[in-house]
mmCIF file of C-alpha atoms in Angstrom:
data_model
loop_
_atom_site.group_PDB
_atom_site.id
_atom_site.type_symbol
_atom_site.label_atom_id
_atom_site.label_comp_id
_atom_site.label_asym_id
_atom_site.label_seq_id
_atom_site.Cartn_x
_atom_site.Cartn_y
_atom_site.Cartn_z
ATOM 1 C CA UNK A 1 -21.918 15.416 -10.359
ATOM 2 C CA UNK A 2 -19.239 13.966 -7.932
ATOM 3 C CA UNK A 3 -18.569 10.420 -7.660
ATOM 4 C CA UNK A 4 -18.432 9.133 -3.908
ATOM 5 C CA UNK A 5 -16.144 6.741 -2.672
ATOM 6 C CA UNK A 6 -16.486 5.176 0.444
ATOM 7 C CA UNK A 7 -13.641 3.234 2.234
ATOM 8 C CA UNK A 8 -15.197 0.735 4.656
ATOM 9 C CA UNK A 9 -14.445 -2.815 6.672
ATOM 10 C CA UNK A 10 -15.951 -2.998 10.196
ATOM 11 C CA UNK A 11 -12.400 -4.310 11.165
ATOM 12 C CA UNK A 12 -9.802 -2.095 12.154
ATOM 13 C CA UNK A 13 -6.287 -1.953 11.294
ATOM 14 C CA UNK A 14 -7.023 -3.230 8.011
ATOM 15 C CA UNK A 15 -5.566 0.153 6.163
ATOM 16 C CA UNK A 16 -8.909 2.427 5.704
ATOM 17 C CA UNK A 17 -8.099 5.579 6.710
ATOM 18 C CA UNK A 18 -4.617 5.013 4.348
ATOM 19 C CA UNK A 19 -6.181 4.144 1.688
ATOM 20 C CA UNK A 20 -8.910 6.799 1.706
ATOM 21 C CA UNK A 21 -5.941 9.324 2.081
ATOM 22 C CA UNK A 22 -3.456 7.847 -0.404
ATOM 23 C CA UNK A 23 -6.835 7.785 -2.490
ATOM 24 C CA UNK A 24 -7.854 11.435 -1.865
ATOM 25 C CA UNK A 25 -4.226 12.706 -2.322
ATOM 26 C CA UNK A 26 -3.656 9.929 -5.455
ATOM 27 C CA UNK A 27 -6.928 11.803 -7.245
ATOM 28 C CA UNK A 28 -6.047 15.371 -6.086
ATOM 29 C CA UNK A 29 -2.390 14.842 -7.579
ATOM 30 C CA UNK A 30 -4.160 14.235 -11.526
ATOM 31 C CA UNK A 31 -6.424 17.665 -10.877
ATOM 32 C CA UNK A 32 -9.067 16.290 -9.583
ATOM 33 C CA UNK A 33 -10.990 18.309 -7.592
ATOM 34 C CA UNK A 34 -11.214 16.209 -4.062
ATOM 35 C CA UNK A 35 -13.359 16.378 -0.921
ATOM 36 C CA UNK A 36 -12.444 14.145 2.077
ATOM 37 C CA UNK A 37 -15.115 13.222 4.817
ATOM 38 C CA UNK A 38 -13.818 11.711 7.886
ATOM 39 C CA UNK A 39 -17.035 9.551 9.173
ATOM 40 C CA UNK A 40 -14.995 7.738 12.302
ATOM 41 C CA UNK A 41 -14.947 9.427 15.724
ATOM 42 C CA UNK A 42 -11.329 8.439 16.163
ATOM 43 C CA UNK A 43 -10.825 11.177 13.092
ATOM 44 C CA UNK A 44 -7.228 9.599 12.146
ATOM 45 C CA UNK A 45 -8.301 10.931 8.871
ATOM 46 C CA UNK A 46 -8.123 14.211 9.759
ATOM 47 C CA UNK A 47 -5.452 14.240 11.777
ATOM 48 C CA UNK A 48 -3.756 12.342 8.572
ATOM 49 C CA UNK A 49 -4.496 15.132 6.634
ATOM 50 C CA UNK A 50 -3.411 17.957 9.011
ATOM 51 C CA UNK A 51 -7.006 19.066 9.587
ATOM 52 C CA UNK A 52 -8.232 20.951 12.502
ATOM 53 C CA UNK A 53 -10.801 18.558 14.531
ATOM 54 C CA UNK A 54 -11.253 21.064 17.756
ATOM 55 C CA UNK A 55 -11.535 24.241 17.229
ATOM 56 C CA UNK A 56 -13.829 23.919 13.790
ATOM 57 C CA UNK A 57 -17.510 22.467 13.090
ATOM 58 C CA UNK A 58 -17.198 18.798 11.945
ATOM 59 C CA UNK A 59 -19.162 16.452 10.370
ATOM 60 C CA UNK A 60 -20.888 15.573 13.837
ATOM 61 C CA UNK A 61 -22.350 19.751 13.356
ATOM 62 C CA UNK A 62 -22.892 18.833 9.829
ATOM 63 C CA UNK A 63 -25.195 15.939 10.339
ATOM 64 C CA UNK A 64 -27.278 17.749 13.806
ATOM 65 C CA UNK A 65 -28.057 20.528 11.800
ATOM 66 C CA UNK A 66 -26.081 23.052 13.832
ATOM 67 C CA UNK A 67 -23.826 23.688 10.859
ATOM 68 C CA UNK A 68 -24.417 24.580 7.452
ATOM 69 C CA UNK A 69 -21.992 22.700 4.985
ATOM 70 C CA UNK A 70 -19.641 25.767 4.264
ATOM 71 C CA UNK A 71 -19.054 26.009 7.403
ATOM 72 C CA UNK A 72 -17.767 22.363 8.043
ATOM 73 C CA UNK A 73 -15.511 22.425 5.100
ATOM 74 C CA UNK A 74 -12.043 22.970 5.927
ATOM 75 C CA UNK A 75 -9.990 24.206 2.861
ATOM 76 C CA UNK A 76 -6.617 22.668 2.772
ATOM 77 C CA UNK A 77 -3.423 23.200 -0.761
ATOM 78 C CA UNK A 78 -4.882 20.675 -2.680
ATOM 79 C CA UNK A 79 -8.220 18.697 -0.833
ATOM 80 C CA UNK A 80 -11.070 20.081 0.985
ATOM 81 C CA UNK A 81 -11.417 18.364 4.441
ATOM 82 C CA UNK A 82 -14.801 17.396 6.654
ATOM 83 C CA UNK A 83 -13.377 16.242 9.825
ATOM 84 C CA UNK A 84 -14.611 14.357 13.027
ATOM 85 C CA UNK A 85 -13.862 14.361 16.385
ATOM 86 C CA UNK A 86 -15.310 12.175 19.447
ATOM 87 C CA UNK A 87 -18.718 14.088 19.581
ATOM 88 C CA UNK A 88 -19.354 11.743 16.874
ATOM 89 C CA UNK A 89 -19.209 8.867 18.962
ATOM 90 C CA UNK A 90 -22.889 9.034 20.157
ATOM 91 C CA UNK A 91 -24.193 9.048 16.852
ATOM 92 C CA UNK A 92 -26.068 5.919 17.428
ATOM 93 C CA UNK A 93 -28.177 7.041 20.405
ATOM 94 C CA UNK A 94 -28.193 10.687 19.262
ATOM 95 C CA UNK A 95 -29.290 10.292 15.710
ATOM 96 C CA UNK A 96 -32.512 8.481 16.794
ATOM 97 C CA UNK A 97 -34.971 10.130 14.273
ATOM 98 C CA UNK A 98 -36.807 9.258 11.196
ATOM 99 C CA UNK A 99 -34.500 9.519 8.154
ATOM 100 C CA UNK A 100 -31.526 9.440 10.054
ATOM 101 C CA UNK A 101 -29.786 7.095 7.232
ATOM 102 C CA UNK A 102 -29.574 10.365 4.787
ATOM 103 C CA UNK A 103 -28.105 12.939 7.338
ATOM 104 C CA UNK A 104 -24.750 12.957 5.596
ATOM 105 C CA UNK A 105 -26.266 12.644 1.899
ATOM 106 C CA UNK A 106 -28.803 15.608 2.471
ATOM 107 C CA UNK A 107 -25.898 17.387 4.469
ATOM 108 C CA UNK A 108 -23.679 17.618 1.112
ATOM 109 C CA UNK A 109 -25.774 17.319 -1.206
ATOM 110 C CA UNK A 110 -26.165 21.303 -1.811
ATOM 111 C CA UNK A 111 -22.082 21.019 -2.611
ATOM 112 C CA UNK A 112 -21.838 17.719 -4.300
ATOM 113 C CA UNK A 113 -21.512 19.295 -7.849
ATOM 114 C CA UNK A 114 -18.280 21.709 -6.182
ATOM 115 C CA UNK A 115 -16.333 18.291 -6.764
ATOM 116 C CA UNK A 116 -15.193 15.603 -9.240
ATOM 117 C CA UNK A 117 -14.660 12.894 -6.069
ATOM 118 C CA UNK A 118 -15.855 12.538 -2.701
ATOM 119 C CA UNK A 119 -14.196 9.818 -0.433
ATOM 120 C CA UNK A 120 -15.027 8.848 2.528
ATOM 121 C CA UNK A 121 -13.488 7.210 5.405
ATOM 122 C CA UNK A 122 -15.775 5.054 7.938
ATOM 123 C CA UNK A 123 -15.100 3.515 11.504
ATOM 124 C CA UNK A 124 -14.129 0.161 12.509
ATOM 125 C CA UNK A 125 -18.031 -0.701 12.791
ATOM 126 C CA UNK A 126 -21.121 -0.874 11.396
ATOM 127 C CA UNK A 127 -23.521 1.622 13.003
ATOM 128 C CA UNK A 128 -25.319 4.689 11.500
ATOM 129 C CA UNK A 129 -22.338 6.683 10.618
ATOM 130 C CA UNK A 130 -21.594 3.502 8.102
ATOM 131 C CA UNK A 131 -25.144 3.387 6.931
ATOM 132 C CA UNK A 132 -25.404 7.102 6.649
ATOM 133 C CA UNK A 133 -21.987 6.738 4.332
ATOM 134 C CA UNK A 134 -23.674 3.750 2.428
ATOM 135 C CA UNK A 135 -26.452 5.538 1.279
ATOM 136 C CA UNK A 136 -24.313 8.953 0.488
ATOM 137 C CA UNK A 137 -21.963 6.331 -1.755
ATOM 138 C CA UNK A 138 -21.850 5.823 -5.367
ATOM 139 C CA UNK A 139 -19.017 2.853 -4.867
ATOM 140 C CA UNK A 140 -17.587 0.785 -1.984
ATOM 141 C CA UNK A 141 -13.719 0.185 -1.955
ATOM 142 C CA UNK A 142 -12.972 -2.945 0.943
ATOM 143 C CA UNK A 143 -9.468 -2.984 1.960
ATOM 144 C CA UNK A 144 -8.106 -5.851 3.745
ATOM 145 C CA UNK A 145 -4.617 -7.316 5.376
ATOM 146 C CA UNK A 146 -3.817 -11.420 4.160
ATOM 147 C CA UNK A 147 -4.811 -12.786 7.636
ATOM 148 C CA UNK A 148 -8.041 -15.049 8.279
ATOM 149 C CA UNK A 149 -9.956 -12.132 10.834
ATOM 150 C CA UNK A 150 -9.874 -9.418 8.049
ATOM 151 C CA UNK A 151 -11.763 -11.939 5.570
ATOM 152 C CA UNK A 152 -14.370 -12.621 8.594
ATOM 153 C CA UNK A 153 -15.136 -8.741 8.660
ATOM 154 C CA UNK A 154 -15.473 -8.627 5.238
ATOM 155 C CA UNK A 155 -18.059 -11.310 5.099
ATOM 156 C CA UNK A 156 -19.327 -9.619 7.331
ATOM 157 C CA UNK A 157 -20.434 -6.892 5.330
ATOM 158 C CA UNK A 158 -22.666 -8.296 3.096
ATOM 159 C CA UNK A 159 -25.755 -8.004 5.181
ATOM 160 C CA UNK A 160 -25.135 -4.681 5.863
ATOM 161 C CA UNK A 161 -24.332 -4.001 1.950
ATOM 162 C CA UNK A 162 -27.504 -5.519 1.106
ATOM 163 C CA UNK A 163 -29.508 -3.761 3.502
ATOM 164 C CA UNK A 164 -28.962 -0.434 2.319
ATOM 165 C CA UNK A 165 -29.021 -1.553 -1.288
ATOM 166 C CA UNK A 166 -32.799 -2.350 -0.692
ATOM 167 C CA UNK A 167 -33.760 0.554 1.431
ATOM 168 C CA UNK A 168 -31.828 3.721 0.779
ATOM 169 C CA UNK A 169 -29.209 3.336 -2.333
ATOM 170 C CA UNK A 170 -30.142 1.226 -4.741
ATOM 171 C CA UNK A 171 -27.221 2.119 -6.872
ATOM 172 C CA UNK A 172 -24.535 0.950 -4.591
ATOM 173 C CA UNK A 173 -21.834 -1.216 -5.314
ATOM 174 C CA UNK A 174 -18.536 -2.660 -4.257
ATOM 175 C CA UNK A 175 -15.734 -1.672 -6.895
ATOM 176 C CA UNK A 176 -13.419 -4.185 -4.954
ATOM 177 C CA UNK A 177 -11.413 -5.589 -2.124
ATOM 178 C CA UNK A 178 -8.198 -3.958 -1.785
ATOM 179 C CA UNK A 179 -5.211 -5.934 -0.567
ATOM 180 C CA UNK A 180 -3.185 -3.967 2.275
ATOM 181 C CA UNK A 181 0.287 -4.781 3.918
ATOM 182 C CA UNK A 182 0.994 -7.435 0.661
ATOM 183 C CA UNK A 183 3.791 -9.450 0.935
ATOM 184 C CA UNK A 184 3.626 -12.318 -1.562
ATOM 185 C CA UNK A 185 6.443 -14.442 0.162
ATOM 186 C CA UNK A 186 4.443 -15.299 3.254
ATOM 187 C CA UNK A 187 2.486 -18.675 2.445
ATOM 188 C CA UNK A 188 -0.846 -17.138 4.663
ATOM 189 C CA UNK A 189 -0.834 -14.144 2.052
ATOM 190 C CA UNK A 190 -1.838 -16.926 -1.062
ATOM 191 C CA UNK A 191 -4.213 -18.504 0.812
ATOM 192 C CA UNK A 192 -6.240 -15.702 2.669
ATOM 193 C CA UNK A 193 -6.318 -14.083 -1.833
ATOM 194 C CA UNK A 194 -7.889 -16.992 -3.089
ATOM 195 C CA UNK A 195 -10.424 -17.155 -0.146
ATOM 196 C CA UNK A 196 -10.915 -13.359 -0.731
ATOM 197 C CA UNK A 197 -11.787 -14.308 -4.174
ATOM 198 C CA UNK A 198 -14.687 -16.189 -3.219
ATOM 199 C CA UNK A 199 -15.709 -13.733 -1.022
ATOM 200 C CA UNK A 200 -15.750 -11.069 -3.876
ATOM 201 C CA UNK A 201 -17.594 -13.193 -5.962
ATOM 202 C CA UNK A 202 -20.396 -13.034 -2.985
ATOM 203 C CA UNK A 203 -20.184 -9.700 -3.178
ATOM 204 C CA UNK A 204 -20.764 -9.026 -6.418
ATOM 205 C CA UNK A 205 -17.106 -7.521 -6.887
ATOM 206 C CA UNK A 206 -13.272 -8.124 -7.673
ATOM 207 C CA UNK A 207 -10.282 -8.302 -5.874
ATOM 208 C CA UNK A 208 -8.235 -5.022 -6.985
ATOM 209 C CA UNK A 209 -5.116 -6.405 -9.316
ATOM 210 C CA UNK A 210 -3.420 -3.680 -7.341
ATOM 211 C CA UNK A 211 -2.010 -4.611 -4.538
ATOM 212 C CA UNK A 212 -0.818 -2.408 -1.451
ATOM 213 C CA UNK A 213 2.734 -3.508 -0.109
ATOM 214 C CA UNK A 214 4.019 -2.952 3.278
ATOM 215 C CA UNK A 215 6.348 -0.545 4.220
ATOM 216 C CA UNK A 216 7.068 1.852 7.072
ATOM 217 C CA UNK A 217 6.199 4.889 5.375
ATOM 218 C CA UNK A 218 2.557 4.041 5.643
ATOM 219 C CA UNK A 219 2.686 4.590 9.169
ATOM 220 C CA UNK A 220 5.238 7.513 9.372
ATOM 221 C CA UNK A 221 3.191 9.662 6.919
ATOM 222 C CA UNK A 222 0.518 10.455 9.252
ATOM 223 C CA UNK A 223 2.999 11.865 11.950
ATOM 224 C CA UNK A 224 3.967 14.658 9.568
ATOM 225 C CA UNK A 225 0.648 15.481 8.471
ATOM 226 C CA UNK A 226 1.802 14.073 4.980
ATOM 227 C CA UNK A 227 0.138 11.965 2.083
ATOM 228 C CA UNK A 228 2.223 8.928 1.487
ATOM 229 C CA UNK A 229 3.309 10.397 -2.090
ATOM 230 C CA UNK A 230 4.894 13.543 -0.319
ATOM 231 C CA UNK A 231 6.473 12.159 2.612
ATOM 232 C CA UNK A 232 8.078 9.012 0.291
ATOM 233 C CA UNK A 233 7.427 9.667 -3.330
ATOM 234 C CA UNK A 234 9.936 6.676 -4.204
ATOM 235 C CA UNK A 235 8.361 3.659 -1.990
ATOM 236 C CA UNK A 236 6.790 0.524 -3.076
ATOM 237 C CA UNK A 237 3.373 2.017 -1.768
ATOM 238 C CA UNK A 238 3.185 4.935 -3.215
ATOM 239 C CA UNK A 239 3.495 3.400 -6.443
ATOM 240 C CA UNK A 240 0.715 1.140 -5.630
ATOM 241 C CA UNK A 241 -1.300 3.545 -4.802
ATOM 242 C CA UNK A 242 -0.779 5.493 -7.839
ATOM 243 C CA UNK A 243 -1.510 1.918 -9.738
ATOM 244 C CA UNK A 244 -4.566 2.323 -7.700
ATOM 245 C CA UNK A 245 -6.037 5.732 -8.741
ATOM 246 C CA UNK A 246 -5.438 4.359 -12.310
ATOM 247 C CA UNK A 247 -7.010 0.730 -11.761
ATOM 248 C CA UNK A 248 -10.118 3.269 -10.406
ATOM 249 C CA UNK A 249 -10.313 5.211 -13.133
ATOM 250 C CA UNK A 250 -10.220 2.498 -15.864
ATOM 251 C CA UNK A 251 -13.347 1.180 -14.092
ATOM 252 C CA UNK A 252 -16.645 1.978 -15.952
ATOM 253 C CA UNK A 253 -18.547 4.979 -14.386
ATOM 254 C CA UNK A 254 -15.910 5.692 -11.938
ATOM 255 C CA UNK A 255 -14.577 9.180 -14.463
ATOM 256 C CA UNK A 256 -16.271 12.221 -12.996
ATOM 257 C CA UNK A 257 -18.484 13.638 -15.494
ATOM 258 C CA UNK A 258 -16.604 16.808 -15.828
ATOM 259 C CA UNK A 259 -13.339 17.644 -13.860
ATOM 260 C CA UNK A 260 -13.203 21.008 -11.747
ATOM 261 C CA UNK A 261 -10.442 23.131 -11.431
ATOM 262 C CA UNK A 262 -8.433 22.779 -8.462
#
């Protein structure tokens, strides 16, 4: 059975739908066998990852029952893509009945086995299309940037974390904060780590040793439709992500139980 991966912070700009890409592509690239769900209505994860988001079911189908999962899976070289579009926006008001926190995990759940690793990317916010990923989730990966608003958002989640752990997915947990647009010469970026230490500790997690450095080619990737390893194989963050996927992997549970063929 897959192991899912959710990316998640309700603030934005804090480098989740980068990381769940650079993760997806990172785990795809040791023949993995990888399936990407984009959960946010903005779908910058899709358009990341060159997927169609208008002319195709999406996840929004997926979860109202129009669609049946083969349907919504787009089948890209290397990573199969769910995408999402602004129909997913209402989610809130529209997914108003009983059992609405398991629409996505009885949605893939016929396909889950298909797959070593599922990941996940979430919106800025936590509404049912987080919860819904929550309860899916085997792990929780919290990126971050060193300034003092990210760590408010990730305290943030805590309540939310707990909440699901107690209702819908027992088996939850946080495999870490990740650090995004590092830069270990600005005095703010030593002091925002050691208060995101304590913050992990409240969460029951770690702060990855892996840190992600900045660099333009985190932004320019997405314009090409391009992981980060394939539009800059040589830059600082595609090595970290790489140091990433491996930091994952050495965690205990995270190996799938038996890799697929790509």
């Amino acid at each position: 059975m897959s192991k899912i991966i959710v990316v998640t912070n309700q603030k934005g700009g804090v480098g989740k739908t980068s990381t769940t890409s650079a993760l997806a592509s990172g785990l795809a690239e040791k023949g993995y066998k990888i399936l990407a769900i984009d959960m946010d209505p903005q779908g910058n994860l899709a358009f990341c990852m060159g997927a169609d988001m208008d002319n195709c079911p999406t996840v929004y189908e997926l979860m109202k029952g129009d669609s049946a999962i083969e349907q919504v899976i787009q089948r890209k070289e290397d990573i199969d893509i769910i995408s999402s579009n602004i129909l997913l926006s209402g989610a809130e008001l529209e997914f108003n009945q009983i059992g609405r926190e398991y629409l996505l995990k009885n949605g893939i759940a016929s396909i889950r086995d298909n797959y070593d690793y599922i990941v996940i990317d979430t919106p800025p916010t936590l509404n049912i299309l987080t919860v819904n990923a929550y309860t899916a989730a085997d792990a929780l990966i919290i990126p971050m940037i060193p300034e003092i608003l990210s760590l408010l958002g990730i305290s943030q989640l805590r309540e939310t974390i707990d909440l699901v752990k107690g209702i819908y997915n027992p088996k939850i947990e946080a495999l870490g904060i990740l650090l995004n647009k590092y830069d270990k010469r600005r005095h703010l970026t030593k002091d925002v780590e050691e208060m995101a230490e304590i913050i992990a500790r409240e969460l029951h997690t770690k702060v990855f040793n892996t840190k992600i450095r900045s660099s333009v080619s985190v932004a320019e990737a997405p314009a090409h439709a391009l992981s980060v390893y394939k539009h800059s194989p040589r830059s600082n963050p595609t090595k970290d992500y790489r140091n990433l996927v491996e930091e994952l992997l050495s965690q205990k549970g995270m190996i799938a139980d038996g890799q697929k063929k790509q």
